[in-house]
């Protein structure tokens, strides 16, 4: 897979393939007992003990490769298979023995995720990877859709801000819409004021032409179907505005549109699976820039809801653009409303970079999401919408402030701010996520990352069913 293209390359159909025998540590002795003496001696001499990710080439007659052993360890780490493509020689491999359908599906997906690289700006493409024959029982449609969606999320986040501004993010949404027969409308610049999206306009106006702020509005599916609405924070670069970030904090801010990338990725999975929903995706896309037209600390902004906001810090801009988008999302009274945002450093301080913070106004929905995260090895952690902290957002001159003056509970107060713009009675979950791998691990290269995507797709399937 090459950065900029979303394809499945390294899981294939093939008649001729070498055997790749995967064994848990507890299975090794039983497997060896059924092998010829020469094989037993070779494996024991090699020191292979089925440790996770270990491999052992077993020769056959004449010294040719008979098969390759691969260890799965004993802790059921779902990413173990992702270690193998980097350790095996080129060629095509067939997994054995057969595993249950869930394990087969995950083996195919994790193999593919291990082959992802972002090579758009390299003169030479990435390395050639070994290929895997589709494992018996694997859900091929799911694997292809999930990989395409995750690769899309990674590609969008990894693209430098110079090439992924508001216009390019809108173009990505339009390309996705065209692929699946969805409709998309984009409101740009002064059009935001004409159609009453004042907060989105205020945050993004400093960037100027051609990177004016915009609202991307994608719709798909039967209008009579249950409504699933996704909202994604699309800050294509965040300087912090006049409350300028330090250079170290600004360095990764190309990823501040990670929420928008997640919304598009989940939409891609929903549309590929043809889930019986009326899907809507709302992405406020802006650049938080510095200019004479930038919003200022202690400015008072209007919002689509009619609620005024005092800007305590221009670097808390994501919640401002989400406010307009969430209020518009609520107009349709969706059966499920999800928003994604790289919103607060406080969430990373509390949970680290791997665990998205989940805030939810519905205990049943929160439970479904957390269980799906565990089942899909795509974890989240719930933090509270603690109502007494709402007082920390009180303003003397406006209806609400966008930040608290307190150094505490930053992720919670940000979520409470967003909740003000979600109409009562709508099941809503807010994900405050990193959208980035600080270092490389099997199947998860350093760079942009899709988090909780598979978990939330599973929840959507549970709630709305599959295509009929």
Coordinates of C-alpha atoms in Angstrom, one line a residue:
X1 CA 0.0 0.0 0.0
X2 CA 1.5 3.4 -1.0
X3 CA 0.5 6.5 0.8
X4 CA -2.1 8.4 -1.1
X5 CA -3.8 5.3 -2.4
X6 CA -6.3 3.1 -0.6
X7 CA -6.0 -0.5 -1.8
X8 CA -5.5 -4.0 -0.6
X9 CA -2.2 -5.4 -2.0
X10 CA -0.7 -8.1 0.2
X11 CA -3.6 -10.5 0.9
X12 CA -4.1 -12.5 -2.3
X13 CA -5.7 -15.5 -4.0
X14 CA -2.9 -18.0 -4.9
X15 CA -2.7 -21.6 -5.7
X16 CA 1.0 -22.0 -5.0
X17 CA 2.0 -20.8 -1.6
X18 CA 4.4 -21.9 1.1
X19 CA 2.9 -23.1 4.4
X20 CA 3.1 -20.8 7.4
X21 CA 2.3 -22.8 10.5
X22 CA 1.2 -20.6 13.4
X23 CA 1.5 -22.1 16.8
X24 CA 0.7 -21.0 20.3
X25 CA 3.3 -22.1 22.9
X26 CA 0.8 -24.6 24.3
X27 CA 0.4 -26.2 20.8
X28 CA 4.0 -26.6 20.0
X29 CA 4.7 -30.0 21.7
X30 CA 1.5 -31.5 20.2
X31 CA 2.5 -30.3 16.7
X32 CA 6.1 -31.6 17.0
X33 CA 4.9 -35.0 18.2
X34 CA 3.1 -35.5 14.8
X35 CA 6.2 -34.6 12.8
X36 CA 9.0 -36.7 11.4
X37 CA 12.0 -37.1 13.6
X38 CA 14.2 -34.9 11.4
X39 CA 11.7 -32.0 11.7
X40 CA 11.5 -32.4 15.5
X41 CA 15.3 -32.4 15.8
X42 CA 15.6 -29.3 13.5
X43 CA 13.0 -27.3 15.4
X44 CA 14.5 -28.2 18.8
X45 CA 18.0 -27.4 17.6
X46 CA 16.9 -24.0 16.3
X47 CA 15.6 -23.0 19.8
X48 CA 12.1 -22.2 18.5
X49 CA 9.6 -22.2 21.3
X50 CA 6.7 -20.4 19.7
X51 CA 7.4 -17.1 21.3
X52 CA 5.2 -14.3 19.9
X53 CA 6.6 -13.3 16.5
X54 CA 9.4 -15.8 16.4
X55 CA 9.9 -17.7 13.1
X56 CA 11.7 -20.9 12.1
X57 CA 12.3 -22.1 8.6
X58 CA 12.0 -25.9 8.4
X59 CA 13.9 -27.5 5.4
X60 CA 12.5 -30.4 3.4
X61 CA 14.2 -32.8 1.0
X62 CA 17.2 -31.4 -0.7
X63 CA 17.3 -28.4 1.6
X64 CA 14.3 -26.7 0.1
X65 CA 11.9 -24.9 2.4
X66 CA 9.2 -27.3 3.6
X67 CA 7.4 -24.8 5.8
X68 CA 7.8 -21.8 8.1
X69 CA 6.8 -21.9 11.8
X70 CA 5.6 -18.7 13.4
X71 CA 5.0 -18.3 17.1
X72 CA 1.9 -16.8 18.6
X73 CA 3.1 -16.7 22.2
X74 CA 0.6 -17.4 24.9
X75 CA -1.1 -14.1 25.7
X76 CA -3.4 -13.9 22.6
X77 CA -1.8 -10.6 21.5
X78 CA -3.9 -9.6 18.5
X79 CA -1.0 -7.9 16.9
X80 CA 1.3 -10.9 16.8
X81 CA 0.5 -11.7 13.2
X82 CA 1.5 -8.2 12.3
X83 CA 5.1 -9.0 13.3
X84 CA 5.4 -11.6 10.5
X85 CA 5.5 -9.7 7.2
X86 CA 8.6 -7.9 8.3
X87 CA 10.4 -11.2 9.2
X88 CA 9.4 -13.4 6.3
X89 CA 11.2 -13.6 2.9
X90 CA 9.4 -12.5 -0.2
X91 CA 6.8 -14.8 -1.6
X92 CA 3.3 -16.0 -0.8
X93 CA 2.3 -17.7 2.4
X94 CA -0.7 -19.8 3.5
X95 CA -1.6 -19.8 7.2
X96 CA -2.3 -23.1 8.9
X97 CA -3.9 -24.5 10.9
X98 CA -7.3 -23.1 10.3
X99 CA -8.5 -20.7 13.1
X100 CA -12.0 -19.6 14.0
X101 CA -13.5 -16.9 11.6
X102 CA -12.7 -14.0 14.0
X103 CA -9.1 -15.0 14.3
X104 CA -8.8 -15.6 10.5
X105 CA -10.3 -12.2 9.9
X106 CA -8.0 -10.5 12.3
X107 CA -5.0 -12.3 10.9
X108 CA -5.7 -11.0 7.4
X109 CA -6.4 -7.4 8.6
X110 CA -3.3 -7.3 10.9
X111 CA -1.1 -8.6 8.1
X112 CA -2.4 -5.8 5.8
X113 CA -1.9 -3.2 8.4
X114 CA 1.7 -4.3 8.8
X115 CA 2.3 -3.5 5.1
X116 CA 1.0 0.1 5.3
X117 CA 3.5 2.9 4.6
X118 CA 3.1 6.5 3.7
X119 CA 5.4 7.0 0.7
X120 CA 3.8 9.9 -1.1
X121 CA 6.9 12.1 -0.9
X122 CA 9.6 9.5 -1.4
X123 CA 11.4 9.2 -4.7
X124 CA 11.5 5.4 -4.3
X125 CA 8.4 3.5 -3.1
X126 CA 8.2 1.4 0.0
X127 CA 9.6 -2.2 0.3
X128 CA 8.0 -5.2 -1.2
X129 CA 6.2 -7.3 1.3
X130 CA 5.4 -11.0 1.4
X131 CA 1.8 -11.8 0.5
X132 CA -0.7 -13.9 2.4
X133 CA -3.3 -16.2 1.0
X134 CA -6.8 -15.2 2.3
X135 CA -7.1 -17.3 5.5
X136 CA -10.0 -19.8 5.5
X137 CA -13.0 -18.3 7.2
X138 CA -11.8 -14.7 7.0
X139 CA -14.5 -12.1 6.3
X140 CA -13.0 -10.7 3.2
X141 CA -15.5 -7.8 2.7
X142 CA -14.9 -6.6 6.2
X143 CA -11.1 -6.9 6.0
X144 CA -11.0 -4.9 2.7
X145 CA -13.3 -2.2 4.0
X146 CA -11.6 -1.9 7.3
X147 CA -8.1 -1.7 5.8
X148 CA -9.2 0.8 3.2
X149 CA -10.8 3.0 5.9
X150 CA -7.8 2.8 8.3
X151 CA -5.4 3.5 5.4
X152 CA -7.6 6.5 4.5
X153 CA -7.4 7.8 8.0
X154 CA -3.7 7.4 8.2
X155 CA -3.1 8.9 4.8
X156 CA -5.2 12.0 5.6
X157 CA -3.4 12.6 8.9
X158 CA 0.1 11.9 7.6
X159 CA -0.3 14.4 4.7
X160 CA 1.5 17.7 5.5
X161 CA -0.8 20.7 6.1
X162 CA 0.5 22.4 3.0
X163 CA -1.3 19.7 1.0
X164 CA -4.1 19.0 3.4
X165 CA -5.8 22.3 4.0
X166 CA -9.6 22.9 4.1
X167 CA -9.9 22.6 0.3
X168 CA -8.0 19.3 0.2
X169 CA -10.0 17.9 3.1
X170 CA -13.2 18.8 1.3
X171 CA -11.8 17.2 -1.9
X172 CA -11.2 14.0 0.1
X173 CA -14.8 13.9 1.3
X174 CA -16.0 14.5 -2.3
X175 CA -13.9 11.6 -3.6
X176 CA -15.3 9.3 -0.9
X177 CA -18.8 10.5 -1.7
X178 CA -18.3 9.8 -5.4
X179 CA -17.0 6.3 -4.7
X180 CA -20.1 5.4 -2.8
X181 CA -22.8 7.4 -4.5
X182 CA -23.2 9.9 -1.6
X183 CA -24.1 13.5 -1.9
X184 CA -21.9 16.2 -0.5
X185 CA -22.3 20.0 -0.1
X186 CA -19.6 22.4 1.0
X187 CA -20.3 25.8 2.5
X188 CA -17.2 28.1 2.1
X189 CA -16.0 31.4 3.5
X190 CA -18.7 34.1 3.8
X191 CA -21.3 31.5 2.9
X192 CA -20.9 30.3 6.5
X193 CA -22.1 33.6 7.8
X194 CA -25.0 33.7 5.3
X195 CA -26.1 30.2 6.5
X196 CA -25.5 30.9 10.2
X197 CA -22.3 29.0 11.1
X198 CA -20.6 32.0 12.8
X199 CA -18.2 30.1 15.1
X200 CA -16.7 28.1 12.2
X201 CA -16.2 31.3 10.3
X202 CA -14.6 33.1 13.2
X203 CA -12.1 30.4 13.9
X204 CA -11.0 29.9 10.2
X205 CA -11.3 33.4 8.7
X206 CA -7.7 34.4 9.5
X207 CA -6.3 31.8 7.0
X208 CA -7.8 33.7 4.0
X209 CA -8.1 32.5 0.4
X210 CA -7.7 29.8 -0.7
X211 CA -7.8 28.2 2.7
X212 CA -11.1 29.8 3.9
X213 CA -13.1 27.9 6.5
X214 CA -15.8 25.6 5.3
X215 CA -18.4 23.1 6.4
X216 CA -18.4 19.7 4.6
X217 CA -21.8 18.0 4.7
X218 CA -22.0 14.5 3.3
X219 CA -25.2 12.4 3.2
X220 CA -25.9 8.9 2.1
X221 CA -28.6 6.2 2.4
X222 CA -32.3 6.0 2.5
X223 CA -33.9 9.1 4.0
X224 CA -36.4 6.9 5.9
X225 CA -33.7 4.8 7.6
X226 CA -32.4 5.3 11.1
X227 CA -30.1 8.3 11.3
X228 CA -26.4 7.9 12.1
X229 CA -24.5 11.3 12.2
X230 CA -20.8 11.7 12.4
X231 CA -19.0 14.9 13.3
X232 CA -15.3 15.4 12.9
X233 CA -12.9 18.2 14.0
X234 CA -11.2 19.4 10.8
X235 CA -8.5 21.8 12.0
X236 CA -6.1 21.3 9.2
X237 CA -3.3 23.1 11.0
X238 CA -3.4 24.6 14.5
X239 CA -0.9 27.4 15.2
X240 CA -2.9 28.2 18.4
X241 CA -4.0 31.5 16.8
X242 CA -3.0 34.6 18.7
X243 CA -2.4 32.4 21.8
X244 CA 0.4 31.0 19.8
X245 CA 1.7 27.5 20.5
X246 CA 5.3 26.8 21.3
X247 CA 7.2 25.3 18.4
X248 CA 7.4 21.9 20.0
X249 CA 3.6 21.8 20.5
X250 CA 2.9 23.1 17.0
X251 CA 5.1 20.5 15.2
X252 CA 2.5 17.8 15.0
X253 CA -0.5 20.0 14.3
X254 CA -1.0 18.7 10.9
X255 CA -2.8 15.9 12.8
X256 CA -5.3 18.3 14.3
X257 CA -7.8 17.2 11.5
X258 CA -7.6 13.7 12.8
X259 CA -11.2 13.8 14.0
X260 CA -12.3 14.6 10.5
X261 CA -10.2 11.8 9.1
X262 CA -11.9 9.4 11.6
X263 CA -15.4 10.6 10.6
X264 CA -14.6 9.9 6.9
X265 CA -13.0 6.6 7.8
X266 CA -16.0 5.3 9.7
X267 CA -18.3 6.7 7.0
X268 CA -16.3 4.7 4.4
X269 CA -16.9 1.5 6.4
X270 CA -20.6 2.2 6.8
X271 CA -21.1 2.9 3.1
X272 CA -18.9 -0.1 2.0
X273 CA -21.0 -2.4 4.2
X274 CA -24.2 -0.7 3.0
X275 CA -25.6 -0.5 6.5
X276 CA -29.3 0.4 6.5
X277 CA -28.9 3.9 7.8
X278 CA -29.3 7.5 6.8
X279 CA -25.7 8.6 7.2
X280 CA -24.6 12.2 7.6
X281 CA -21.1 13.4 8.1
X282 CA -20.4 17.0 9.2
X283 CA -16.8 18.3 9.1
X284 CA -16.0 21.9 10.0
X285 CA -12.7 22.4 8.2
X286 CA -10.5 25.4 9.1
X287 CA -6.9 26.5 9.7
X288 CA -6.3 28.2 13.0
X289 CA -4.0 30.9 11.6
X290 CA -2.5 34.2 12.8
X291 CA -3.4 37.4 11.0
X292 CA -5.0 40.8 11.6
X293 CA -8.4 39.1 11.1
X294 CA -7.8 36.4 13.7
X295 CA -10.1 36.0 16.7
X296 CA -8.7 37.5 19.8
X297 CA -8.6 36.4 23.5
X298 CA -11.8 37.6 25.2
X299 CA -13.7 38.1 22.0
X300 CA -17.3 37.0 22.2
X301 CA -18.4 34.8 19.4
X302 CA -21.9 33.8 18.3
X303 CA -22.8 30.2 17.5
X304 CA -25.4 28.5 15.4
X305 CA -27.4 27.7 18.6
X306 CA -27.6 31.3 19.5
X307 CA -25.4 30.8 22.5
X308 CA -22.6 33.3 22.9
X309 CA -19.1 32.2 23.8
X310 CA -16.3 34.1 25.4
X311 CA -12.9 33.1 23.9
X312 CA -10.7 32.5 26.9
X313 CA -8.0 31.0 24.7
X314 CA -7.7 31.0 20.9
X315 CA -5.9 27.6 21.1
X316 CA -9.2 26.0 22.2
X317 CA -10.6 26.4 18.8
X318 CA -11.7 22.9 18.0
X319 CA -14.6 23.0 20.4
X320 CA -15.8 26.2 18.8
X321 CA -16.1 24.8 15.3
X322 CA -17.7 21.6 16.7
X323 CA -20.3 23.6 18.5
X324 CA -21.8 24.8 15.2
X325 CA -21.6 21.4 13.6
X326 CA -23.1 19.5 16.6
X327 CA -26.0 21.9 16.8
X328 CA -26.7 21.4 13.1
X329 CA -26.3 17.6 13.6
X330 CA -29.0 17.7 16.3
X331 CA -31.5 19.3 13.9
X332 CA -32.1 15.9 12.3
X333 CA -32.6 14.2 15.7
X334 CA -30.2 11.3 14.8
X335 CA -30.6 7.9 16.4
X336 CA -26.9 8.0 17.1
X337 CA -24.5 11.0 17.1
X338 CA -20.7 10.5 17.3
X339 CA -18.0 13.1 17.3
X340 CA -14.3 12.7 16.9
X341 CA -11.7 15.2 17.9
X342 CA -8.0 15.6 18.7
X343 CA -9.3 17.9 21.4
X344 CA -7.3 18.1 24.6
X345 CA -3.8 17.4 25.9
X346 CA -5.6 16.7 29.2
X347 CA -7.0 13.5 27.8
X348 CA -3.5 12.4 26.7
X349 CA -2.2 13.2 30.2
X350 CA -4.9 11.1 31.8
X351 CA -4.9 8.1 29.4
X352 CA -1.8 8.3 27.3
X353 CA -1.6 8.2 23.6
X354 CA -3.2 4.8 22.9
X355 CA -6.5 5.2 24.7
X356 CA -9.1 7.5 23.3
X357 CA -11.2 9.2 26.0
X358 CA -14.9 8.4 25.7
X359 CA -17.6 10.8 27.0
X360 CA -21.2 9.7 26.6
X361 CA -24.6 11.0 27.7
X362 CA -26.1 7.5 27.5
X363 CA -25.0 4.6 29.8
X364 CA -26.3 1.9 27.4
X365 CA -24.5 3.4 24.5
X366 CA -21.3 3.8 26.5
X367 CA -21.4 0.2 27.6
X368 CA -21.9 -0.9 24.0
X369 CA -18.9 1.1 22.9
X370 CA -16.6 -0.1 25.6
X371 CA -17.6 -3.8 25.1
X372 CA -17.0 -3.4 21.3
X373 CA -13.6 -1.8 22.0
X374 CA -12.6 -4.8 24.0
X375 CA -14.0 -7.4 21.6
X376 CA -12.3 -5.7 18.6
X377 CA -9.0 -5.0 20.4
X378 CA -9.7 -1.3 19.7
X379 CA -9.9 0.0 23.3
X380 CA -11.4 3.2 24.8
X381 CA -11.7 4.5 28.3
X382 CA -14.8 6.3 29.6
X383 CA -14.4 9.6 31.5
X384 CA -17.3 11.4 33.2
X385 CA -19.5 14.3 32.0
X386 CA -19.3 15.6 35.6
X387 CA -21.9 18.3 35.8
X388 CA -20.6 20.2 38.7
X389 CA -17.6 21.2 36.6
X390 CA -19.8 23.1 34.2
X391 CA -19.5 26.1 36.5
X392 CA -15.8 26.2 35.5
X393 CA -17.0 27.4 32.1
X394 CA -19.1 30.3 33.4
X395 CA -18.4 33.7 31.8
X396 CA -19.2 37.1 33.2
X397 CA -19.9 38.6 29.7
X398 CA -21.2 35.6 27.6
X399 CA -23.4 32.5 28.0
X400 CA -20.3 30.3 28.3
X401 CA -16.5 30.4 28.0
X402 CA -14.6 28.1 25.8
X403 CA -12.1 27.2 28.5
X404 CA -11.7 27.1 32.2
X405 CA -9.2 29.2 34.1
X406 CA -8.4 26.1 36.2
X407 CA -5.5 23.8 35.2
X408 CA -7.7 20.8 36.2
X409 CA -10.2 18.6 34.3
X410 CA -9.4 20.0 30.9
X411 CA -10.8 17.0 29.0
X412 CA -14.0 17.0 31.0
X413 CA -14.7 20.7 30.7
X414 CA -14.1 20.5 26.9
X415 CA -16.7 17.6 26.7
X416 CA -19.1 19.6 28.9
X417 CA -18.7 22.5 26.5
X418 CA -19.6 20.3 23.6
X419 CA -22.6 18.8 25.4
X420 CA -24.1 22.3 25.6
X421 CA -24.6 22.0 21.8
X422 CA -26.1 18.5 21.7
X423 CA -29.9 18.7 22.0
X424 CA -31.4 16.7 24.8
X425 CA -32.5 13.2 24.1
X426 CA -30.0 12.4 21.4
X427 CA -27.6 9.4 22.2
X428 CA -24.2 11.0 21.8
X429 CA -20.6 9.9 22.3
X430 CA -17.6 12.2 22.1
X431 CA -14.1 10.7 21.4
X432 CA -11.1 12.8 22.4
X433 CA -8.3 11.0 20.7
X434 CA -4.6 11.2 19.8
X435 CA -4.9 10.0 16.2
X436 CA -1.1 9.4 16.1
X437 CA 1.4 6.7 17.0
X438 CA 4.5 8.3 18.6
X439 CA 6.5 5.2 17.8
X440 CA 6.4 2.2 15.5
X441 CA 4.9 -1.1 16.6
X442 CA 3.8 -4.1 14.6
X443 CA 0.9 -3.0 12.4
X444 CA 1.0 0.5 13.8
X445 CA 3.7 2.6 12.2
X446 CA 4.7 5.9 13.7
X447 CA 2.4 8.6 12.3
X448 CA -1.4 9.0 11.8
X449 CA -3.6 6.3 13.3
X450 CA -7.2 5.3 13.3
X451 CA -8.4 4.7 16.9
X452 CA -11.7 3.1 17.9
X453 CA -12.8 2.9 14.3
X454 CA -13.5 -0.8 14.3
X455 CA -15.1 -0.6 17.7
X456 CA -17.6 2.1 16.5
X457 CA -18.3 0.3 13.3
X458 CA -19.2 -2.8 15.4
X459 CA -21.6 -0.6 17.5
X460 CA -23.2 0.7 14.3
X461 CA -23.7 -2.9 13.1
X462 CA -25.2 -3.9 16.4
X463 CA -27.6 -1.0 16.5
X464 CA -28.7 -0.8 12.9
X465 CA -28.0 -4.2 11.5
X466 CA -26.5 -5.1 8.1
X467 CA -27.7 -4.7 4.6
X468 CA -30.8 -6.7 3.7

